[in-house]
PDB file of C-alpha atoms in Angstrom:
ATOM      1  CA  MET G  30     -17.636 -17.499  -5.291  1.00  0.00           C
ATOM      2  CA  ARG G  31     -14.812 -15.238  -3.846  1.00  0.00           C
ATOM      3  CA  ARG G  32     -11.872 -17.344  -2.978  1.00  0.00           C
ATOM      4  CA  LEU G  33     -10.583 -15.343   0.781  1.00  0.00           C
ATOM      5  CA  PRO G  34      -6.670 -16.373   2.239  1.00  0.00           C
ATOM      6  CA  SER G  35      -6.589 -18.534   4.657  1.00  0.00           C
ATOM      7  CA  PRO G  36      -4.414 -16.969   7.283  1.00  0.00           C
ATOM      8  CA  PRO G  37      -2.296 -18.153   9.939  1.00  0.00           C
ATOM      9  CA  SER G  38      -4.845 -18.598  13.227  1.00  0.00           C
ATOM     10  CA  SER G  39      -2.468 -17.889  15.329  1.00  0.00           C
ATOM     11  CA  GLY G  40       1.203 -15.211  15.911  1.00  0.00           C
ATOM     12  CA  PRO G  41       1.810 -12.385  14.032  1.00  0.00           C
ATOM     13  CA  TYR G  42       0.377 -12.857  10.633  1.00  0.00           C
ATOM     14  CA  ALA G  43      -3.291 -14.002  12.071  1.00  0.00           C
ATOM     15  CA  PRO G  44      -5.409 -11.221  11.196  1.00  0.00           C
ATOM     16  CA  PRO G  45      -6.402  -9.416  14.768  1.00  0.00           C
ATOM     17  CA  VAL G  46     -11.109  -9.639  15.151  1.00  0.00           C
ATOM     18  CA  PRO G  47     -11.604  -5.877  14.364  1.00  0.00           C
ATOM     19  CA  GLU G  48     -13.658  -3.897  16.795  1.00  0.00           C
ATOM     20  CA  ARG G  49     -16.074  -3.018  14.595  1.00  0.00           C
ATOM     21  CA  THR G  50     -17.222  -3.288  10.202  1.00  0.00           C
ATOM     22  CA  LEU G  51     -18.532  -1.212   8.583  1.00  0.00           C
ATOM     23  CA  THR G  52     -19.005  -0.041   4.327  1.00  0.00           C
ATOM     24  CA  ALA G  53     -17.906   3.171   2.746  1.00  0.00           C
ATOM     25  CA  VAL G  54     -19.747   3.510  -0.263  1.00  0.00           C
ATOM     26  CA  SER G  55     -17.358   4.903  -2.960  1.00  0.00           C
ATOM     27  CA  ALA G  56     -18.505   7.773  -5.022  1.00  0.00           C
ATOM     28  CA  ASP G  57     -19.664   5.566  -7.874  1.00  0.00           C
ATOM     29  CA  GLY G  58     -21.607   3.373  -5.419  1.00  0.00           C
ATOM     30  CA  SER G  59     -18.256   0.518  -5.602  1.00  0.00           C
ATOM     31  CA  ARG G  60     -18.970  -0.834  -1.720  1.00  0.00           C
ATOM     32  CA  VAL G  61     -15.959  -0.736   0.306  1.00  0.00           C
ATOM     33  CA  HIS G  62     -15.111  -3.282   3.428  1.00  0.00           C
ATOM     34  CA  THR G  63     -13.453  -1.200   6.035  1.00  0.00           C
ATOM     35  CA  GLU G  64     -12.437  -2.735   9.615  1.00  0.00           C
ATOM     36  CA  LEU G  65     -11.748  -0.318  12.931  1.00  0.00           C
ATOM     37  CA  HIS G  66      -9.535  -1.976  15.215  1.00  0.00           C
ATOM     38  CA  GLY G  67      -8.326  -0.372  18.723  1.00  0.00           C
ATOM     39  CA  PRO G  68      -9.152   2.577  20.948  1.00  0.00           C
ATOM     40  CA  GLU G  69     -12.269   4.875  19.745  1.00  0.00           C
ATOM     41  CA  ASP G  70     -10.346   7.489  21.432  1.00  0.00           C
ATOM     42  CA  ALA G  71      -6.810   7.118  20.440  1.00  0.00           C
ATOM     43  CA  PRO G  72      -4.741   8.384  17.634  1.00  0.00           C
ATOM     44  CA  ALA G  73      -6.067   7.405  13.976  1.00  0.00           C
ATOM     45  CA  VAL G  74      -4.128   5.168  11.686  1.00  0.00           C
ATOM     46  CA  VAL G  75      -5.676   4.519   7.653  1.00  0.00           C
ATOM     47  CA  LEU G  76      -3.610   1.507   6.222  1.00  0.00           C
ATOM     48  CA  ALA G  77      -3.972   1.579   2.734  1.00  0.00           C
ATOM     49  CA  HIS G  78      -2.537  -2.127   0.319  1.00  0.00           C
ATOM     50  CA  GLY G  79      -1.531  -3.189  -2.368  1.00  0.00           C
ATOM     51  CA  TRP G  80      -2.458  -4.335  -5.951  1.00  0.00           C
ATOM     52  CA  THR G  81      -3.632  -8.215  -4.740  1.00  0.00           C
ATOM     53  CA  CYS G  82      -3.586  -7.938  -1.620  1.00  0.00           C
ATOM     54  CA  SER G  83      -6.373  -7.718   1.415  1.00  0.00           C
ATOM     55  CA  THR G  84      -6.405  -6.021   4.608  1.00  0.00           C
ATOM     56  CA  ALA G  85      -5.032  -9.245   5.504  1.00  0.00           C
ATOM     57  CA  PHE G  86      -1.917  -8.148   4.070  1.00  0.00           C
ATOM     58  CA  TRP G  87      -1.309  -5.259   7.350  1.00  0.00           C
ATOM     59  CA  ALA G  88      -2.171  -7.905   9.848  1.00  0.00           C
ATOM     60  CA  PRO G  89       1.007  -7.737  11.902  1.00  0.00           C
ATOM     61  CA  VAL G  90       1.185  -4.059  11.848  1.00  0.00           C
ATOM     62  CA  VAL G  91      -2.403  -3.563  12.455  1.00  0.00           C
ATOM     63  CA  ARG G  92      -1.546  -5.655  15.583  1.00  0.00           C
ATOM     64  CA  ALA G  93       0.867  -3.436  16.549  1.00  0.00           C
ATOM     65  CA  LEU G  94      -0.317  -0.529  17.029  1.00  0.00           C
ATOM     66  CA  SER G  95      -3.993  -1.282  17.879  1.00  0.00           C
ATOM     67  CA  ALA G  96      -3.210  -1.474  21.493  1.00  0.00           C
ATOM     68  CA  ASP G  97      -3.147   2.061  21.541  1.00  0.00           C
ATOM     69  CA  HIS G  98      -4.396   3.500  17.595  1.00  0.00           C
ATOM     70  CA  ARG G  99      -7.395   3.506  16.048  1.00  0.00           C
ATOM     71  CA  VAL G 100      -6.313   1.204  12.894  1.00  0.00           C
ATOM     72  CA  ILE G 101      -8.828   2.031  10.273  1.00  0.00           C
ATOM     73  CA  VAL G 102      -7.794  -0.754   7.598  1.00  0.00           C
ATOM     74  CA  TYR G 103     -10.182  -1.656   4.182  1.00  0.00           C
ATOM     75  CA  ASP G 104      -9.963  -3.778   1.588  1.00  0.00           C
ATOM     76  CA  GLN G 105      -9.266  -2.333  -2.176  1.00  0.00           C
ATOM     77  CA  ARG G 106     -12.345  -2.474  -4.808  1.00  0.00           C
ATOM     78  CA  GLY G 107     -12.023  -5.893  -6.268  1.00  0.00           C
ATOM     79  CA  HIS G 108      -9.456  -7.537  -3.516  1.00  0.00           C
ATOM     80  CA  GLY G 109     -10.474  -9.481  -0.132  1.00  0.00           C
ATOM     81  CA  ARG G 110     -14.293  -8.507   0.264  1.00  0.00           C
ATOM     82  CA  SER G 111     -14.946  -5.657  -1.337  1.00  0.00           C
ATOM     83  CA  PRO G 112     -15.882  -6.718  -4.465  1.00  0.00           C
ATOM     84  CA  ALA G 113     -15.153  -6.270  -7.803  1.00  0.00           C
ATOM     85  CA  PRO G 114     -15.679  -2.891  -9.916  1.00  0.00           C
ATOM     86  CA  GLY G 115     -18.429  -3.270 -13.193  1.00  0.00           C
ATOM     87  CA  PRO G 116     -16.689  -1.245 -16.791  1.00  0.00           C
ATOM     88  CA  GLY G 117     -14.893   1.700 -15.836  1.00  0.00           C
ATOM     89  CA  GLY G 118     -14.121   0.878 -12.512  1.00  0.00           C
ATOM     90  CA  TYR G 119     -10.510   0.547 -12.536  1.00  0.00           C
ATOM     91  CA  SER G 120      -8.208   3.909 -12.246  1.00  0.00           C
ATOM     92  CA  THR G 121      -6.693   6.286 -10.526  1.00  0.00           C
ATOM     93  CA  HIS G 122      -9.551   8.237  -9.928  1.00  0.00           C
ATOM     94  CA  ALA G 123     -11.536   5.568  -8.679  1.00  0.00           C
ATOM     95  CA  LEU G 124      -8.709   4.274  -6.064  1.00  0.00           C
ATOM     96  CA  ALA G 125      -8.923   8.050  -4.266  1.00  0.00           C
ATOM     97  CA  ASP G 126     -12.964   7.877  -4.654  1.00  0.00           C
ATOM     98  CA  ASP G 127     -12.135   4.823  -2.182  1.00  0.00           C
ATOM     99  CA  LEU G 128      -9.869   6.475   0.286  1.00  0.00           C
ATOM    100  CA  VAL G 129     -11.902   9.430   0.463  1.00  0.00           C
ATOM    101  CA  ALA G 130     -14.985   7.013   0.771  1.00  0.00           C
ATOM    102  CA  VAL G 131     -13.350   4.513   3.873  1.00  0.00           C
ATOM    103  CA  VAL G 132     -11.684   8.109   5.215  1.00  0.00           C
ATOM    104  CA  GLU G 133     -15.181  10.109   5.873  1.00  0.00           C
ATOM    105  CA  ALA G 134     -17.391   6.757   6.833  1.00  0.00           C
ATOM    106  CA  ALA G 135     -14.561   5.739   9.629  1.00  0.00           C
ATOM    107  CA  LEU G 136     -12.822   8.662  10.912  1.00  0.00           C
ATOM    108  CA  PRO G 137     -15.282  11.431  12.642  1.00  0.00           C
ATOM    109  CA  ALA G 138     -15.897  14.190  12.411  1.00  0.00           C
ATOM    110  CA  GLY G 139     -12.890  17.073  12.629  1.00  0.00           C
ATOM    111  CA  ARG G 140     -10.677  13.808  13.459  1.00  0.00           C
ATOM    112  CA  ARG G 141      -6.918  13.830  11.549  1.00  0.00           C
ATOM    113  CA  ALA G 142      -5.490  10.564  10.798  1.00  0.00           C
ATOM    114  CA  VAL G 143      -1.921   8.881   9.679  1.00  0.00           C
ATOM    115  CA  LEU G 144      -2.157   7.652   6.271  1.00  0.00           C
ATOM    116  CA  ALA G 145      -0.775   4.813   4.811  1.00  0.00           C
ATOM    117  CA  GLY G 146      -0.554   3.059   1.641  1.00  0.00           C
ATOM    118  CA  HIS G 147       2.097   0.482   0.167  1.00  0.00           C
ATOM    119  CA  SER G 148       2.666  -0.610  -3.260  1.00  0.00           C
ATOM    120  CA  MET G 149      -0.832   0.689  -5.006  1.00  0.00           C
ATOM    121  CA  GLY G 150      -2.315   1.479  -1.816  1.00  0.00           C
ATOM    122  CA  GLY G 151       0.889   4.843  -1.486  1.00  0.00           C
ATOM    123  CA  MET G 152       0.235   5.001  -5.836  1.00  0.00           C
ATOM    124  CA  THR G 153      -3.906   5.958  -4.067  1.00  0.00           C
ATOM    125  CA  LEU G 154      -2.096   8.439  -1.066  1.00  0.00           C
ATOM    126  CA  MET G 155      -1.064  10.248  -4.357  1.00  0.00           C
ATOM    127  CA  ALA G 156      -3.923  10.081  -6.620  1.00  0.00           C
ATOM    128  CA  ALA G 157      -5.964  11.840  -4.412  1.00  0.00           C
ATOM    129  CA  ALA G 158      -2.749  14.561  -3.590  1.00  0.00           C
ATOM    130  CA  ASP G 159      -5.714  16.970  -4.354  1.00  0.00           C
ATOM    131  CA  ARG G 160      -8.826  15.744  -3.064  1.00  0.00           C
ATOM    132  CA  PRO G 161      -9.921  18.521  -0.157  1.00  0.00           C
ATOM    133  CA  VAL G 162     -10.566  15.669   2.407  1.00  0.00           C
ATOM    134  CA  LEU G 163      -7.197  14.191   2.428  1.00  0.00           C
ATOM    135  CA  ARG G 164      -5.422  17.490   2.917  1.00  0.00           C
ATOM    136  CA  GLU G 165      -7.938  18.593   5.726  1.00  0.00           C
ATOM    137  CA  ARG G 166      -8.258  14.723   7.137  1.00  0.00           C
ATOM    138  CA  ALA G 167      -3.933  13.404   6.646  1.00  0.00           C
ATOM    139  CA  ALA G 168      -2.019  14.310   9.588  1.00  0.00           C
ATOM    140  CA  ALA G 169       0.949  12.289   7.772  1.00  0.00           C
ATOM    141  CA  ALA G 170       1.088  10.505   5.332  1.00  0.00           C
ATOM    142  CA  VAL G 171       3.757   7.390   4.514  1.00  0.00           C
ATOM    143  CA  LEU G 172       4.760   6.118   0.976  1.00  0.00           C
ATOM    144  CA  CYS G 173       6.118   1.977   1.337  1.00  0.00           C
ATOM    145  CA  SER G 174       7.128   0.286  -1.437  1.00  0.00           C
ATOM    146  CA  THR G 175       5.343   2.410  -4.244  1.00  0.00           C
ATOM    147  CA  GLY G 176       6.122   4.170  -7.661  1.00  0.00           C
ATOM    148  CA  ALA G 177       3.873   7.179  -9.080  1.00  0.00           C
ATOM    149  CA  SER G 178       5.155   6.108 -12.815  1.00  0.00           C
ATOM    150  CA  ARG G 179       7.165   3.791 -15.713  1.00  0.00           C
ATOM    151  CA  LEU G 180       5.903   1.177 -12.984  1.00  0.00           C
ATOM    152  CA  VAL G 181       6.620  -1.358 -16.386  1.00  0.00           C
ATOM    153  CA  ASP G 182      10.908   0.230 -17.213  1.00  0.00           C
ATOM    154  CA  ARG G 183      12.347   0.557 -13.884  1.00  0.00           C
ATOM    155  CA  ALA G 184      11.116  -3.004 -12.728  1.00  0.00           C
ATOM    156  CA  ARG G 185      13.417  -5.636 -12.336  1.00  0.00           C
ATOM    157  CA  VAL G 186      11.440  -8.553 -11.566  1.00  0.00           C
ATOM    158  CA  LEU G 187      12.550 -10.568 -15.373  1.00  0.00           C
ATOM    159  CA  PRO G 188      16.313 -10.702 -15.624  1.00  0.00           C
ATOM    160  CA  LEU G 189      16.293  -9.596 -18.998  1.00  0.00           C
ATOM    161  CA  ARG G 190      18.626  -7.648 -20.381  1.00  0.00           C
ATOM    162  CA  PRO G 191      17.921  -5.223 -22.944  1.00  0.00           C
ATOM    163  CA  PRO G 192      15.545  -2.495 -21.550  1.00  0.00           C
ATOM    164  CA  ARG G 193      13.056  -2.732 -24.181  1.00  0.00           C
ATOM    165  CA  ALA G 194      12.393  -6.556 -23.603  1.00  0.00           C
ATOM    166  CA  ARG G 195      12.548  -6.053 -19.896  1.00  0.00           C
ATOM    167  CA  ALA G 196       9.905  -3.586 -20.251  1.00  0.00           C
ATOM    168  CA  LEU G 197       7.690  -5.603 -22.827  1.00  0.00           C
ATOM    169  CA  ALA G 198       7.417  -8.672 -20.118  1.00  0.00           C
ATOM    170  CA  HIS G 199       6.690  -6.433 -17.633  1.00  0.00           C
ATOM    171  CA  ARG G 200       3.846  -5.308 -19.361  1.00  0.00           C
ATOM    172  CA  ALA G 201       2.767  -8.871 -20.323  1.00  0.00           C
ATOM    173  CA  LEU G 202       2.836 -10.009 -16.936  1.00  0.00           C
ATOM    174  CA  LEU G 203       1.191  -6.890 -15.254  1.00  0.00           C
ATOM    175  CA  GLY G 204      -1.904  -7.225 -17.406  1.00  0.00           C
ATOM    176  CA  SER G 205      -2.470 -11.365 -17.049  1.00  0.00           C
ATOM    177  CA  ARG G 206      -5.101 -12.918 -16.857  1.00  0.00           C
ATOM    178  CA  ALA G 207      -3.660 -16.271 -16.001  1.00  0.00           C
ATOM    179  CA  PRO G 208      -4.607 -18.055 -13.228  1.00  0.00           C
ATOM    180  CA  LEU G 209      -2.625 -18.603 -10.468  1.00  0.00           C
ATOM    181  CA  GLY G 210      -3.135 -22.062  -9.313  1.00  0.00           C
ATOM    182  CA  PRO G 211      -2.879 -22.981  -5.667  1.00  0.00           C
ATOM    183  CA  VAL G 212       0.119 -22.611  -3.238  1.00  0.00           C
ATOM    184  CA  THR G 213       2.760 -24.937  -4.103  1.00  0.00           C
ATOM    185  CA  PRO G 214       6.192 -25.350  -3.064  1.00  0.00           C
ATOM    186  CA  LEU G 215       7.211 -23.592  -6.758  1.00  0.00           C
ATOM    187  CA  SER G 216       4.676 -20.938  -6.077  1.00  0.00           C
ATOM    188  CA  LYS G 217       6.267 -20.325  -3.164  1.00  0.00           C
ATOM    189  CA  ARG G 218       9.874 -19.651  -4.541  1.00  0.00           C
ATOM    190  CA  LEU G 219       8.312 -17.477  -7.564  1.00  0.00           C
ATOM    191  CA  VAL G 220       6.828 -15.177  -4.920  1.00  0.00           C
ATOM    192  CA  ARG G 221       9.820 -14.792  -2.840  1.00  0.00           C
ATOM    193  CA  TYR G 222      11.794 -13.742  -5.909  1.00  0.00           C
ATOM    194  CA  ALA G 223      10.124 -11.226  -7.135  1.00  0.00           C
ATOM    195  CA  THR G 224       8.509  -9.374  -3.809  1.00  0.00           C
ATOM    196  CA  MET G 225      10.542 -10.524  -1.087  1.00  0.00           C
ATOM    197  CA  GLY G 226      14.075 -10.466   0.157  1.00  0.00           C
ATOM    198  CA  PRO G 227      16.302 -13.033   0.180  1.00  0.00           C
ATOM    199  CA  GLY G 228      16.679 -13.677   3.368  1.00  0.00           C
ATOM    200  CA  ALA G 229      12.182 -13.780   3.930  1.00  0.00           C
ATOM    201  CA  ASP G 230      11.256 -16.676   6.681  1.00  0.00           C
ATOM    202  CA  PRO G 231       8.979 -19.217   5.238  1.00  0.00           C
ATOM    203  CA  ALA G 232       6.655 -18.239   7.251  1.00  0.00           C
ATOM    204  CA  THR G 233       5.937 -14.845   5.266  1.00  0.00           C
ATOM    205  CA  VAL G 234       6.421 -16.174   1.902  1.00  0.00           C
ATOM    206  CA  GLU G 235       3.641 -18.931   2.990  1.00  0.00           C
ATOM    207  CA  VAL G 236       1.577 -15.964   3.704  1.00  0.00           C
ATOM    208  CA  CYS G 237       1.808 -14.100   0.877  1.00  0.00           C
ATOM    209  CA  ALA G 238       1.888 -16.324  -1.416  1.00  0.00           C
ATOM    210  CA  ARG G 239      -2.507 -17.430   0.112  1.00  0.00           C
ATOM    211  CA  ILE G 240      -3.317 -13.497  -0.554  1.00  0.00           C
ATOM    212  CA  LEU G 241      -1.970 -13.200  -4.041  1.00  0.00           C
ATOM    213  CA  HIS G 242      -3.166 -16.258  -4.846  1.00  0.00           C
ATOM    214  CA  ALA G 243      -7.078 -15.290  -3.315  1.00  0.00           C
ATOM    215  CA  CYS G 244      -7.047 -11.827  -5.268  1.00  0.00           C
ATOM    216  CA  PRO G 245      -9.340 -12.996  -8.474  1.00  0.00           C
ATOM    217  CA  ARG G 246      -7.141 -12.959 -12.013  1.00  0.00           C
ATOM    218  CA  ALA G 247      -9.557 -10.876 -13.623  1.00  0.00           C
ATOM    219  CA  VAL G 248      -9.257  -8.309 -10.884  1.00  0.00           C
ATOM    220  CA  ARG G 249      -5.656  -8.539 -10.783  1.00  0.00           C
ATOM    221  CA  ALA G 250      -5.428  -7.700 -14.395  1.00  0.00           C
ATOM    222  CA  GLY G 251      -8.050  -4.787 -14.906  1.00  0.00           C
ATOM    223  CA  TRP G 252      -5.815  -3.248 -11.579  1.00  0.00           C
ATOM    224  CA  GLY G 253      -2.592  -4.345 -13.807  1.00  0.00           C
ATOM    225  CA  ARG G 254      -3.408  -2.333 -16.882  1.00  0.00           C
ATOM    226  CA  VAL G 255      -3.417   0.510 -14.504  1.00  0.00           C
ATOM    227  CA  LEU G 256      -0.577  -0.051 -13.488  1.00  0.00           C
ATOM    228  CA  LEU G 257       0.649  -0.181 -16.544  1.00  0.00           C
ATOM    229  CA  ASP G 258       0.827   3.193 -18.090  1.00  0.00           C
ATOM    230  CA  LEU G 259       0.646   4.922 -14.453  1.00  0.00           C
ATOM    231  CA  GLU G 260       1.395   8.384 -14.499  1.00  0.00           C
ATOM    232  CA  LEU G 261       1.550   9.989 -10.438  1.00  0.00           C
ATOM    233  CA  ASP G 262       4.804  12.394 -10.675  1.00  0.00           C
ATOM    234  CA  ALA G 263       2.844  15.407 -10.687  1.00  0.00           C
ATOM    235  CA  ARG G 264       0.160  14.376  -8.105  1.00  0.00           C
ATOM    236  CA  ILE G 265       3.490  14.164  -6.116  1.00  0.00           C
ATOM    237  CA  GLY G 266       4.138  17.416  -5.475  1.00  0.00           C
ATOM    238  CA  GLU G 267       0.226  17.838  -4.047  1.00  0.00           C
ATOM    239  CA  LEU G 268       1.314  15.898  -0.909  1.00  0.00           C
ATOM    240  CA  THR G 269       1.695  18.507   1.361  1.00  0.00           C
ATOM    241  CA  MET G 270       1.839  17.077   4.785  1.00  0.00           C
ATOM    242  CA  PRO G 271       4.698  15.423   6.129  1.00  0.00           C
ATOM    243  CA  THR G 272       4.940  12.780   4.153  1.00  0.00           C
ATOM    244  CA  ALA G 273       7.775   9.525   4.688  1.00  0.00           C
ATOM    245  CA  VAL G 274       9.237   7.168   1.991  1.00  0.00           C
ATOM    246  CA  ILE G 275       9.767   3.732   3.367  1.00  0.00           C
ATOM    247  CA  ALA G 276      11.484   0.990   0.788  1.00  0.00           C
ATOM    248  CA  GLY G 277      13.583  -2.361   0.574  1.00  0.00           C
ATOM    249  CA  THR G 278      16.574  -2.338  -0.915  1.00  0.00           C
ATOM    250  CA  ALA G 279      15.511  -5.983  -2.363  1.00  0.00           C
ATOM    251  CA  ASP G 280      12.808  -4.979  -4.436  1.00  0.00           C
ATOM    252  CA  ARG G 281      12.390  -5.617  -7.794  1.00  0.00           C
ATOM    253  CA  LEU G 282       8.914  -4.493  -8.247  1.00  0.00           C
ATOM    254  CA  THR G 283       9.326  -0.693  -7.028  1.00  0.00           C
ATOM    255  CA  PRO G 284      13.165  -0.960  -6.820  1.00  0.00           C
ATOM    256  CA  LEU G 285      15.164   2.065  -4.694  1.00  0.00           C
ATOM    257  CA  GLU G 286      14.658   4.871  -7.921  1.00  0.00           C
ATOM    258  CA  HIS G 287      11.641   5.585  -7.118  1.00  0.00           C
ATOM    259  CA  ALA G 288      12.333   5.620  -3.611  1.00  0.00           C
ATOM    260  CA  HIS G 289      14.753   8.770  -4.367  1.00  0.00           C
ATOM    261  CA  ALA G 290      12.411   9.978  -6.724  1.00  0.00           C
ATOM    262  CA  MET G 291       9.844  10.717  -4.697  1.00  0.00           C
ATOM    263  CA  ALA G 292      11.215  12.443  -1.794  1.00  0.00           C
ATOM    264  CA  ALA G 293      13.183  14.803  -3.959  1.00  0.00           C
ATOM    265  CA  ALA G 294       9.575  15.770  -5.328  1.00  0.00           C
ATOM    266  CA  LEU G 295       8.105  15.449  -1.838  1.00  0.00           C
ATOM    267  CA  PRO G 296       7.194  19.505  -0.238  1.00  0.00           C
ATOM    268  CA  HIS G 297       7.546  18.131   3.321  1.00  0.00           C
ATOM    269  CA  CYS G 298       9.827  14.918   2.947  1.00  0.00           C
ATOM    270  CA  THR G 299      10.567  13.721   6.931  1.00  0.00           C
ATOM    271  CA  GLY G 300      13.054  10.978   5.790  1.00  0.00           C
ATOM    272  CA  LEU G 301      13.744   8.139   2.790  1.00  0.00           C
ATOM    273  CA  ILE G 302      13.729   5.444   5.723  1.00  0.00           C
ATOM    274  CA  GLU G 303      16.146   2.286   2.847  1.00  0.00           C
ATOM    275  CA  LEU G 304      15.661  -1.078   4.298  1.00  0.00           C
ATOM    276  CA  PRO G 305      19.001  -3.435   3.455  1.00  0.00           C
ATOM    277  CA  GLY G 306      18.162  -6.447   2.145  1.00  0.00           C
ATOM    278  CA  LEU G 307      14.101  -6.480   2.007  1.00  0.00           C
ATOM    279  CA  GLY G 308      11.813  -6.620  -0.767  1.00  0.00           C
ATOM    280  CA  HIS G 309       9.059  -5.554  -2.288  1.00  0.00           C
ATOM    281  CA  MET G 310       6.926  -6.518   0.574  1.00  0.00           C
ATOM    282  CA  THR G 311       8.172  -4.399   4.075  1.00  0.00           C
ATOM    283  CA  PRO G 312       5.169  -4.510   6.204  1.00  0.00           C
ATOM    284  CA  VAL G 313       5.484  -7.944   6.762  1.00  0.00           C
ATOM    285  CA  GLU G 314       9.050  -8.710   6.228  1.00  0.00           C
ATOM    286  CA  ASP G 315       9.490  -6.677   9.063  1.00  0.00           C
ATOM    287  CA  PRO G 316       6.546  -4.801  10.589  1.00  0.00           C
ATOM    288  CA  GLU G 317       8.366  -3.412  13.262  1.00  0.00           C
ATOM    289  CA  ALA G 318      10.280  -0.876  11.391  1.00  0.00           C
ATOM    290  CA  VAL G 319       7.114  -0.300   8.610  1.00  0.00           C
ATOM    291  CA  THR G 320       4.876   0.738  12.124  1.00  0.00           C
ATOM    292  CA  GLY G 321       7.763   2.236  14.203  1.00  0.00           C
ATOM    293  CA  VAL G 322       8.014   5.076  11.402  1.00  0.00           C
ATOM    294  CA  ILE G 323       4.456   5.504  10.939  1.00  0.00           C
ATOM    295  CA  ARG G 324       4.126   6.032  15.181  1.00  0.00           C
ATOM    296  CA  GLY G 325       6.955   8.556  14.898  1.00  0.00           C
ATOM    297  CA  LEU G 326       4.809  10.296  12.348  1.00  0.00           C
ATOM    298  CA  VAL G 327       1.643   9.942  15.005  1.00  0.00           C
ATOM    299  CA  GLU G 328       3.753  11.345  17.681  1.00  0.00           C
ATOM    300  CA  GLU G 329       4.271  14.033  15.865  1.00  0.00           C
ATOM    301  CA  TYR G 330       1.929  15.466  13.884  1.00  0.00           C
ATOM    302  CA  GLY G 331      -1.249  12.367  14.814  1.00  0.00           C
ATOM    303  CA  THR G 332      -3.421  14.411  17.280  1.00  0.00           C
ATOM    304  CA  SER G 333      -2.668  17.851  16.332  1.00  0.00           C
ATOM    305  CA  GLN G 334      -5.978  19.355  15.075  1.00  0.00           C
ATOM    306  CA  ALA G 335      -3.908  22.351  13.110  1.00  0.00           C
ATOM    307  CA  PRO G 336      -2.945  22.477   9.744  1.00  0.00           C
ATOM    308  CA  HIS G 337      -0.092  20.327   8.893  1.00  0.00           C
ATOM    309  CA  PRO G 338       3.482  23.272   8.200  1.00  0.00           C
ATOM    310  CA  SER G 339       3.414  25.118   4.510  1.00  0.00           C
ATOM    311  CA  THR G 340       5.640  23.419   1.929  1.00  0.00           C
ATOM    312  CA  THR G 341       7.969  25.757   2.302  1.00  0.00           C
ATOM    313  CA  GLN G 342       8.708  25.301   6.052  1.00  0.00           C
ATOM    314  CA  LYS G 343      10.510  22.135   6.525  1.00  0.00           C
ATOM    315  CA  PRO G 344      13.211  20.712   4.058  1.00  0.00           C
ATOM    316  CA  HIS G 345      13.110  17.752   3.014  1.00  0.00           C
ATOM    317  CA  ALA G 346      14.524  14.968   5.997  1.00  0.00           C
ATOM    318  CA  LYS G 347      18.682  13.537   5.218  1.00  0.00           C
ATOM    319  CA  GLU G 348      18.153  10.091   3.782  1.00  0.00           C
ATOM    320  CA  GLN G 349      18.733   7.353   6.333  1.00  0.00           C
ATOM    321  CA  THR G 350      18.805   3.402   6.668  1.00  0.00           C
ATOM    322  CA  ALA G 351      17.124   1.398   8.871  1.00  0.00           C
TER     323      ALA G 351
END
């Protein structure tokens, strides 16, 4: 039986009850659990979570946005309530297919949305950059704590000095099928070190540990192997919609150099937002900052039915720090 996280029953990390749920069917028949929150006629936002997470990861952001936004959030295949894929079902192509299926199933015809992806969710947006559905239905995008390539080379989780040894260790870590076991004080310390900034509060660490430990180890390893040799640099230039980049300055999994590279390659970057002292889990470490960026894009681009500006009309915004 699939393990699901045991989220808190109250407070900002408690997942809100969706207005309704649906099952999107991807190109290969995979079923993708999808939740819809907030008023049906409000500006729409689609949230894609990262590796080993689930819809529960977005709880603070969904809770903040759903009062006046239509928030669509889904479990990537194999995570949360979405069944694990069969042989050949782990690929960036599959991630793109699933996002397209969710947008087509949950977003009414003619409606556009701001799409935000965290970590593997951001990679999903990049993987789908050449899809006509994304170009037509995405009013704007957010790439949050993510990267397009060289993940094992740039990671700083394991503090080994020789670059080759560090990359090999990260490669073994990403592809591991080792069971994580129950959430313990030691495992929470490891989660904090690997994925969060040093100032993360115990409640944030607790909820993230429960979400990560709930991911089946075969799914964790299957997607980990995809991330090992990720190469999406060429797709960044195809994200022609206005796109914001968010990164924590203490992110060990996708360090700041990823954010700088993506911001420089985007045709229409609205800004690079650096969050001082935060790690990889920015949407739960500082949901107000992430929500603020999404709200800003919705206000400027989310209700327009016209195509987004061409890639030559607006230069990159200057880097800013929040």
